[in-house]
mmCIF file of C-alpha atoms in Angstrom:
data_model
loop_
_atom_site.group_PDB
_atom_site.id
_atom_site.type_symbol
_atom_site.label_atom_id
_atom_site.label_comp_id
_atom_site.label_asym_id
_atom_site.label_seq_id
_atom_site.Cartn_x
_atom_site.Cartn_y
_atom_site.Cartn_z
ATOM 1 C CA MET A 9 114.904 134.567 -83.476
ATOM 2 C CA LEU A 10 118.574 135.587 -83.586
ATOM 3 C CA ASP A 11 118.785 134.835 -87.325
ATOM 4 C CA SER A 12 115.611 136.860 -87.922
ATOM 5 C CA LEU A 13 116.914 139.873 -85.994
ATOM 6 C CA THR A 14 120.300 139.638 -87.701
ATOM 7 C CA SER A 15 118.619 139.551 -91.105
ATOM 8 C CA MET A 16 116.351 142.499 -90.258
ATOM 9 C CA PHE A 17 119.140 144.764 -89.016
ATOM 10 C CA GLY A 18 121.367 143.648 -91.871
ATOM 11 C CA ARG A 19 118.778 144.733 -94.446
ATOM 12 C CA LEU A 20 118.235 148.070 -92.717
ATOM 13 C CA ASP A 21 121.998 148.533 -92.707
ATOM 14 C CA TYR A 22 122.624 147.964 -96.412
ATOM 15 C CA GLU A 23 119.406 149.711 -97.498
ATOM 16 C CA ALA A 24 120.663 152.881 -95.796
ATOM 17 C CA THR A 25 123.478 152.854 -98.356
ATOM 18 C CA MET A 26 120.902 153.338 -101.132
ATOM 19 C CA PHE A 27 120.598 156.910 -99.875
ATOM 20 C CA ASP A 28 124.187 157.481 -98.773
ATOM 21 C CA LYS A 29 127.731 156.896 -99.984
ATOM 22 C CA THR A 30 128.969 154.843 -97.025
ATOM 23 C CA ALA A 31 129.330 151.071 -96.942
ATOM 24 C CA PRO A 32 127.227 148.739 -94.786
ATOM 25 C CA ILE A 33 128.584 148.448 -91.260
ATOM 26 C CA LEU A 34 127.502 144.901 -90.442
ATOM 27 C CA GLN A 35 129.286 141.856 -91.873
ATOM 28 C CA LEU A 36 126.495 139.430 -92.769
ATOM 29 C CA ARG A 37 127.307 135.742 -93.016
ATOM 30 C CA PRO A 38 125.029 132.672 -93.107
ATOM 31 C CA SER A 39 124.472 131.048 -89.713
ATOM 32 C CA GLU A 40 126.203 127.846 -90.836
ATOM 33 C CA GLY A 41 129.327 129.885 -91.481
ATOM 34 C CA SER A 42 129.822 129.053 -95.170
ATOM 35 C CA ASP A 43 130.002 131.698 -97.875
ATOM 36 C CA GLU A 44 129.402 129.199 -100.681
ATOM 37 C CA ILE A 45 125.969 129.337 -102.276
ATOM 38 C CA PRO A 46 124.262 125.937 -101.852
ATOM 39 C CA CYS A 47 122.841 124.010 -104.801
ATOM 40 C CA ARG A 48 119.359 124.386 -103.364
ATOM 41 C CA PHE A 49 117.949 126.470 -100.525
ATOM 42 C CA SER A 50 116.187 124.654 -97.719
ATOM 43 C CA SER A 51 113.629 127.388 -97.010
ATOM 44 C CA VAL A 52 112.572 130.918 -97.880
ATOM 45 C CA ALA A 53 114.496 132.207 -94.861
ATOM 46 C CA HIS A 54 117.598 130.349 -96.076
ATOM 47 C CA ALA A 55 117.353 132.023 -99.499
ATOM 48 C CA ARG A 56 116.793 135.448 -97.960
ATOM 49 C CA GLN A 57 119.787 135.004 -95.674
ATOM 50 C CA TYR A 58 122.145 134.485 -98.598
ATOM 51 C CA LEU A 59 120.552 137.304 -100.608
ATOM 52 C CA ASP A 60 121.044 139.686 -97.674
ATOM 53 C CA GLN A 61 124.706 138.705 -97.532
ATOM 54 C CA LEU A 62 125.199 139.260 -101.260
ATOM 55 C CA ALA A 63 123.389 142.608 -101.183
ATOM 56 C CA ALA A 64 125.618 143.850 -98.379
ATOM 57 C CA ASP A 65 128.719 142.689 -100.289
ATOM 58 C CA VAL A 66 127.573 144.467 -103.477
ATOM 59 C CA PHE A 67 126.991 147.737 -101.625
ATOM 60 C CA ARG A 68 130.349 147.368 -99.906
ATOM 61 C CA PHE A 69 131.965 146.908 -103.328
ATOM 62 C CA ARG A 70 130.129 150.007 -104.582
ATOM 63 C CA ALA A 71 131.461 151.993 -101.619
ATOM 64 C CA GLU A 72 135.007 150.985 -102.559
ATOM 65 C CA LEU A 73 134.521 152.251 -106.106
ATOM 66 C CA LEU A 74 132.963 155.485 -104.827
ATOM 67 C CA GLN A 75 135.957 155.999 -102.567
ATOM 68 C CA ARG A 76 138.307 155.562 -105.508
ATOM 69 C CA ALA A 77 136.192 157.878 -107.631
ATOM 70 C CA SER A 78 136.384 160.586 -104.977
ATOM 71 C CA SER A 79 140.153 160.601 -105.413
ATOM 72 C CA VAL A 80 139.657 161.853 -108.970
ATOM 73 C CA SER A 81 140.087 165.586 -108.423
ATOM 74 C CA SER A 82 137.423 168.028 -109.547
ATOM 75 C CA SER A 83 139.994 169.673 -111.822
ATOM 76 C CA SER A 84 140.472 166.449 -113.811
ATOM 77 C CA LEU A 85 136.760 166.018 -114.502
ATOM 78 C CA ASP A 86 135.097 167.977 -117.274
ATOM 79 C CA VAL A 87 131.677 168.663 -115.754
ATOM 80 C CA SER A 88 129.190 170.828 -117.597
ATOM 81 C CA GLU A 89 127.493 172.582 -114.687
ATOM 82 C CA ASP A 90 128.233 174.450 -111.480
ATOM 83 C CA ARG A 91 128.695 172.028 -108.608
ATOM 84 C CA ASP A 92 126.564 171.461 -105.531
ATOM 85 C CA TRP A 93 126.064 168.348 -103.418
ATOM 86 C CA VAL A 94 123.424 166.887 -105.759
ATOM 87 C CA ARG A 95 125.583 167.365 -108.855
ATOM 88 C CA ASP A 96 128.598 166.048 -106.935
ATOM 89 C CA TYR A 97 126.601 162.951 -105.949
ATOM 90 C CA VAL A 98 125.653 162.216 -109.568
ATOM 91 C CA THR A 99 129.170 162.964 -110.820
ATOM 92 C CA GLN A 100 130.811 160.688 -108.277
ATOM 93 C CA ASN A 101 128.411 157.812 -108.976
ATOM 94 C CA ILE A 102 129.040 158.041 -112.721
ATOM 95 C CA ALA A 103 132.801 158.305 -112.178
ATOM 96 C CA SER A 104 132.774 155.192 -109.983
ATOM 97 C CA ARG A 105 131.480 153.101 -112.907
ATOM 98 C CA ARG A 106 132.791 154.854 -116.010
ATOM 99 C CA ILE A 107 136.152 156.254 -114.883
ATOM 100 C CA VAL A 108 137.305 153.796 -112.194
ATOM 101 C CA HIS A 109 138.009 150.771 -114.388
ATOM 102 C CA CYS A 110 137.679 147.462 -112.537
ATOM 103 C CA GLU A 111 139.599 145.591 -115.223
ATOM 104 C CA GLU A 112 142.714 147.599 -114.356
ATOM 105 C CA GLU A 113 142.610 146.432 -110.726
ATOM 106 C CA THR A 114 143.167 142.693 -110.218
ATOM 107 C CA VAL A 115 141.689 142.603 -106.716
ATOM 108 C CA LEU A 116 138.632 144.652 -107.686
ATOM 109 C CA LEU A 117 138.011 142.582 -110.785
ATOM 110 C CA ALA A 118 138.268 139.312 -108.853
ATOM 111 C CA GLU A 119 135.763 140.576 -106.284
ATOM 112 C CA LEU A 120 133.378 141.716 -109.005
ATOM 113 C CA TYR A 121 133.534 138.314 -110.705
ATOM 114 C CA ARG A 122 132.897 136.620 -107.346
ATOM 115 C CA LEU A 123 129.818 138.748 -106.719
ATOM 116 C CA GLN A 124 128.454 138.245 -110.230
ATOM 117 C CA ASN A 125 129.010 134.490 -110.039
ATOM 118 C CA ASN A 126 127.435 134.159 -106.581
ATOM 119 C CA LEU A 127 124.375 136.149 -107.630
ATOM 120 C CA THR A 128 123.930 133.807 -110.596
ATOM 121 C CA LEU A 129 124.380 130.771 -108.328
ATOM 122 C CA TRP A 130 121.805 132.239 -105.943
ATOM 123 C CA LEU A 131 119.238 132.329 -108.738
ATOM 124 C CA PHE A 132 119.990 128.705 -109.679
ATOM 125 C CA ALA A 133 119.559 127.622 -106.043
ATOM 126 C CA PHE A 134 116.357 129.649 -105.806
ATOM 127 C CA ARG A 135 114.936 128.076 -108.984
ATOM 128 C CA SER A 136 115.808 124.608 -107.691
ATOM 129 C CA PHE A 137 114.104 125.343 -104.381
ATOM 130 C CA THR A 138 110.889 126.609 -106.011
ATOM 131 C CA ALA A 139 110.812 123.752 -108.545
ATOM 132 C CA PHE A 140 111.094 120.914 -106.017
ATOM 133 C CA SER A 141 109.214 122.309 -103.018
ATOM 134 C CA SER A 142 105.596 121.215 -103.017
ATOM 135 C CA SER A 143 104.636 123.466 -100.071
ATOM 136 C CA LEU A 144 104.908 126.720 -102.030
ATOM 137 C CA GLN A 145 101.425 126.842 -103.528
ATOM 138 C CA GLU A 146 99.906 129.149 -100.915
ATOM 139 C CA THR A 147 99.313 132.695 -102.128
ATOM 140 C CA SER A 148 101.235 134.270 -99.258
ATOM 141 C CA ILE A 149 104.310 132.115 -99.950
ATOM 142 C CA CYS A 150 104.117 132.820 -103.695
ATOM 143 C CA ARG A 151 104.152 136.548 -102.995
ATOM 144 C CA VAL A 152 107.234 136.192 -100.807
ATOM 145 C CA LEU A 153 108.985 134.267 -103.580
ATOM 146 C CA GLN A 154 108.012 136.921 -106.148
ATOM 147 C CA LEU A 155 109.389 139.597 -103.845
ATOM 148 C CA LEU A 156 112.672 137.738 -103.324
ATOM 149 C CA GLU A 157 113.222 137.376 -107.060
ATOM 150 C CA ILE A 158 112.442 141.052 -107.661
ATOM 151 C CA GLN A 159 114.834 142.062 -104.879
ATOM 152 C CA HIS A 160 117.510 139.799 -106.356
ATOM 153 C CA PHE A 161 117.147 141.542 -109.726
ATOM 154 C CA TYR A 162 118.081 144.919 -108.230
ATOM 155 C CA ILE A 163 121.346 143.611 -106.761
ATOM 156 C CA PHE A 164 122.064 141.397 -109.781
ATOM 157 C CA PHE A 165 121.679 144.257 -112.261
ATOM 158 C CA ILE A 166 123.949 146.574 -110.273
ATOM 159 C CA ALA A 167 126.700 143.937 -110.107
ATOM 160 C CA GLN A 168 126.376 142.919 -113.764
ATOM 161 C CA THR A 169 126.672 146.467 -115.105
ATOM 162 C CA TYR A 170 129.623 147.744 -113.059
ATOM 163 C CA SER A 171 132.086 147.006 -115.859
ATOM 164 C CA ASP A 172 129.842 148.341 -118.656
ATOM 165 C CA ARG A 173 131.234 151.277 -120.593
ATOM 166 C CA THR A 174 128.032 152.357 -122.361
ATOM 167 C CA GLU A 175 124.370 152.718 -121.472
ATOM 168 C CA THR A 176 123.324 150.875 -124.633
ATOM 169 C CA ALA A 177 124.812 147.751 -123.029
ATOM 170 C CA CYS A 178 121.754 147.744 -120.743
ATOM 171 C CA ASP A 179 119.597 146.749 -123.715
ATOM 172 C CA ARG A 180 120.813 143.153 -123.308
ATOM 173 C CA PHE A 181 118.625 142.925 -120.188
ATOM 174 C CA MET A 182 115.379 143.575 -122.082
ATOM 175 C CA PRO A 183 114.012 140.012 -121.541
ATOM 176 C CA LEU A 184 114.838 140.293 -117.832
ATOM 177 C CA PHE A 185 113.138 143.689 -117.615
ATOM 178 C CA LYS A 186 109.970 142.131 -119.073
ATOM 179 C CA HIS A 187 110.145 139.216 -116.618
ATOM 180 C CA ILE A 188 110.553 141.429 -113.552
ATOM 181 C CA ILE A 189 107.772 143.772 -114.677
ATOM 182 C CA GLY A 190 105.538 140.708 -115.026
ATOM 183 C CA LEU A 191 106.391 139.576 -111.488
ATOM 184 C CA ALA A 192 105.863 143.085 -110.120
ATOM 185 C CA GLY A 193 102.517 143.358 -111.909
ATOM 186 C CA SER A 194 101.301 140.141 -110.310
ATOM 187 C CA PHE A 195 102.633 141.299 -106.937
ATOM 188 C CA VAL A 196 100.902 144.692 -107.121
ATOM 189 C CA ASP A 197 97.600 143.179 -108.330
ATOM 190 C CA CYS A 198 97.594 140.705 -105.447
ATOM 191 C CA ASP A 199 98.522 143.454 -103.004
ATOM 192 C CA THR A 200 95.714 145.696 -104.291
ATOM 193 C CA ARG A 201 93.132 142.928 -103.840
ATOM 194 C CA SER A 202 94.271 142.190 -100.291
ATOM 195 C CA THR A 203 94.598 145.827 -99.141
ATOM 196 C CA SER A 204 91.665 147.091 -97.147
ATOM 197 C CA SER A 205 89.969 150.353 -98.095
ATOM 198 C CA GLY A 206 89.368 153.360 -95.908
ATOM 199 C CA ASP A 207 85.981 154.825 -95.008
ATOM 200 C CA ASP A 208 86.029 156.947 -98.168
ATOM 201 C CA GLY A 209 86.692 153.926 -100.377
ATOM 202 C CA THR A 210 90.312 154.764 -101.139
ATOM 203 C CA ASN A 211 93.075 152.209 -100.671
ATOM 204 C CA VAL A 212 94.988 152.383 -97.419
ATOM 205 C CA THR A 213 98.730 152.903 -97.816
ATOM 206 C CA THR A 214 100.743 150.340 -95.895
ATOM 207 C CA PHE A 215 104.301 150.665 -94.627
ATOM 208 C CA THR A 216 107.274 148.356 -94.297
ATOM 209 C CA LEU A 217 110.745 149.118 -92.972
ATOM 210 C CA GLU A 218 112.535 147.469 -95.882
ATOM 211 C CA SER A 219 112.367 148.044 -99.607
ATOM 212 C CA GLY A 220 110.466 145.630 -101.819
ATOM 213 C CA ILE A 221 109.592 146.129 -105.473
ATOM 214 C CA SER A 222 110.119 149.917 -105.713
ATOM 215 C CA PRO A 223 113.929 149.941 -106.188
ATOM 216 C CA SER A 224 113.684 147.450 -109.063
ATOM 217 C CA LEU A 225 110.844 149.343 -110.761
ATOM 218 C CA PHE A 226 112.739 152.617 -110.367
ATOM 219 C CA LEU A 227 115.858 150.981 -111.836
ATOM 220 C CA ILE A 228 113.914 149.581 -114.812
ATOM 221 C CA GLY A 229 112.345 152.997 -115.390
ATOM 222 C CA LEU A 230 115.842 154.469 -115.565
ATOM 223 C CA LYS A 231 117.729 151.766 -117.479
ATOM 224 C CA CYS A 232 115.089 150.236 -119.782
ATOM 225 C CA ARG A 233 114.848 152.477 -122.841
ATOM 226 C CA ASP A 234 111.836 150.766 -124.394
ATOM 227 C CA SER A 235 109.071 153.323 -123.894
ATOM 228 C CA ASN A 236 106.236 150.825 -123.390
ATOM 229 C CA LEU A 237 108.143 148.781 -120.811
ATOM 230 C CA ARG A 238 109.425 151.712 -118.808
ATOM 231 C CA CYS A 239 105.962 153.300 -118.771
ATOM 232 C CA HIS A 240 104.579 149.999 -117.463
ATOM 233 C CA ALA A 241 107.209 150.096 -114.705
ATOM 234 C CA LEU A 242 106.209 153.697 -113.991
ATOM 235 C CA ARG A 243 102.551 152.735 -113.653
ATOM 236 C CA LEU A 244 103.329 149.870 -111.278
ATOM 237 C CA LEU A 245 105.526 152.160 -109.218
ATOM 238 C CA SER A 246 102.712 154.692 -108.841
ATOM 239 C CA GLU A 247 100.151 151.958 -108.054
ATOM 240 C CA ASN A 248 102.242 150.353 -105.320
ATOM 241 C CA SER A 249 100.161 150.965 -102.184
ATOM 242 C CA CYS A 250 103.023 150.162 -99.815
ATOM 243 C CA GLN A 251 105.630 152.712 -98.775
ATOM 244 C CA GLU A 252 108.835 150.704 -98.538
ATOM 245 C CA GLY A 253 111.099 152.489 -96.105
ATOM 246 C CA MET A 254 112.150 155.694 -97.893
ATOM 247 C CA TRP A 255 110.837 154.406 -101.230
ATOM 248 C CA GLU A 256 107.452 156.105 -101.793
ATOM 249 C CA GLY A 257 106.272 154.719 -105.117
ATOM 250 C CA ALA A 258 103.809 157.420 -106.221
ATOM 251 C CA LEU A 259 106.303 160.203 -105.479
ATOM 252 C CA LEU A 260 109.188 158.398 -107.187
ATOM 253 C CA ALA A 261 107.011 157.799 -110.241
ATOM 254 C CA LYS A 262 106.628 161.566 -110.674
ATOM 255 C CA PHE A 263 110.398 162.007 -110.571
ATOM 256 C CA MET A 264 110.959 159.105 -112.956
ATOM 257 C CA LYS A 265 108.461 160.567 -115.440
ATOM 258 C CA GLU A 266 110.686 163.648 -115.683
ATOM 259 C CA VAL A 267 113.762 161.453 -116.233
ATOM 260 C CA ILE A 268 111.982 159.604 -119.051
ATOM 261 C CA ASP A 269 110.872 162.899 -120.612
ATOM 262 C CA ILE A 270 114.473 164.178 -120.584
ATOM 263 C CA GLU A 271 115.740 161.101 -122.419
ATOM 264 C CA GLU A 272 112.878 160.654 -124.858
ATOM 265 C CA SER A 273 112.878 164.341 -125.850
ATOM 266 C CA TYR A 274 115.759 163.352 -128.146
ATOM 267 C CA VAL A 275 113.376 161.123 -130.125
ATOM 268 C CA ILE A 276 110.813 163.553 -131.496
ATOM 269 C CA GLU A 277 109.471 161.554 -134.428
ATOM 270 C CA ASN A 278 108.245 158.611 -132.341
ATOM 271 C CA GLU A 279 106.045 159.083 -129.273
ATOM 272 C CA THR A 280 106.763 155.554 -128.040
ATOM 273 C CA PRO A 281 110.442 155.002 -128.902
ATOM 274 C CA LYS A 282 112.084 151.616 -128.740
ATOM 275 C CA ALA A 283 115.337 151.095 -126.900
ATOM 276 C CA GLU A 284 117.540 151.300 -129.973
ATOM 277 C CA GLU A 285 116.053 154.706 -130.848
ATOM 278 C CA ILE A 286 117.417 156.406 -127.716
ATOM 279 C CA PRO A 287 120.969 157.505 -128.667
ATOM 280 C CA GLU A 288 123.864 156.896 -126.304
ATOM 281 C CA HIS A 289 124.467 160.618 -125.770
ATOM 282 C CA ALA A 290 120.878 161.013 -124.510
ATOM 283 C CA ARG A 291 120.950 158.158 -121.986
ATOM 284 C CA LEU A 292 121.412 159.244 -118.380
ATOM 285 C CA SER A 293 124.004 157.134 -116.571
ATOM 286 C CA ASP A 294 122.794 158.127 -113.113
ATOM 287 C CA VAL A 295 120.208 160.412 -111.522
ATOM 288 C CA ALA A 296 119.527 162.044 -108.181
ATOM 289 C CA VAL A 297 116.041 163.105 -107.101
ATOM 290 C CA THR A 298 115.416 165.651 -104.362
ATOM 291 C CA GLY A 299 113.189 168.492 -103.312
ATOM 292 C CA CYS A 300 113.931 172.153 -103.962
ATOM 293 C CA ASP A 301 114.919 173.860 -100.710
ATOM 294 C CA ASP A 302 113.884 177.314 -101.910
ATOM 295 C CA MET A 303 110.680 176.150 -103.670
ATOM 296 C CA PRO A 304 108.358 174.074 -101.448
ATOM 297 C CA GLY A 305 106.241 171.644 -103.453
ATOM 298 C CA TRP A 306 108.783 171.441 -106.282
ATOM 299 C CA GLY A 307 110.999 168.501 -107.168
ATOM 300 C CA ARG A 308 114.452 168.469 -108.716
ATOM 301 C CA VAL A 309 115.999 165.860 -111.006
ATOM 302 C CA VAL A 310 119.709 165.901 -111.827
ATOM 303 C CA GLY A 311 121.016 163.351 -114.328
ATOM 304 C CA GLY A 312 124.417 162.848 -115.876
ATOM 305 C CA VAL A 313 125.753 161.511 -119.177
ATOM 306 C CA HIS A 314 129.304 160.211 -119.560
ATOM 307 C CA VAL A 315 130.495 161.633 -122.889
ATOM 308 C CA ASN A 316 134.251 161.002 -123.014
ATOM 309 C CA PRO A 317 137.001 159.543 -120.814
ATOM 310 C CA LEU A 318 136.767 162.429 -118.336
ATOM 311 C CA GLY A 319 133.634 164.273 -119.445
ATOM 312 C CA ILE A 320 130.256 164.283 -117.698
ATOM 313 C CA VAL A 321 127.334 166.354 -118.963
ATOM 314 C CA LEU A 322 124.680 167.127 -116.354
ATOM 315 C CA HIS A 323 121.001 167.728 -117.111
ATOM 316 C CA GLU A 324 118.680 169.261 -114.550
ATOM 317 C CA ARG A 325 114.959 169.873 -114.337
ATOM 318 C CA ALA A 326 112.691 171.361 -111.669
ATOM 319 C CA PHE A 327 108.950 170.633 -111.673
ATOM 320 C CA VAL A 328 105.840 170.856 -109.525
ATOM 321 C CA ILE A 329 105.326 167.614 -107.588
#
């Protein structure tokens, strides 16, 4: 019971950082006291425990980079638009990855390598567990395993791309994008079949305190520049009948559609562009989605492109939700 409560509060703690700039407060560690990833997990709970720890460490690392990025004065950044808190949020997130160079800081680089290595080891231990455990054939257990792998992707991708200098570098993850979309498709289909319908025949929206597949689908929609794949991710996001904490899939899908339209407007001759057809200068490095305070019922998307060592171009769009 103590491990379960620790895991639950730990996930709520680090998930709050998805919507804020602060680091997780709790220091999560496995109950046996070892930080080393085992060769094989003994149970689903064992795998989740280590993934929770790694997620908290990744968000703590992100907070350190954001803190360093905030020390870059506004006067030294060439930003294309007037500043408000949304633009500042996007600017600081881009600066933390494109301007704060991990390779110039020995301690930061060592921590990044540790996180990347441990996330890879986690996947090996997870694969070993699923390959040699004969008790994982039940549908409910399979769904939990699908969810764990999808959740791992979100943390893994963030850690693997911190030292990237271009958005085109994300194209190397195309096979992984396809794999995660396949897992999410199976997860959503199973969830749709098991969800009860209301009196009017519509599906009932469920709720969970923690995020599930939505962050990964949102991330793929942003970082996968193959039009067919990202549209598939968009569809799955909108069809997800579970609101996962603050992640409301159908609403986020509307915002992500605007992000995709902004990027793909640079490719006029092809309605379904492939990744290599989206030029670097059109790829948004980071986005923020919010409502419009002075226009109820309208949404606002602010995205930024890193164009030179200290230059960030911001794109903004308002639309009816």
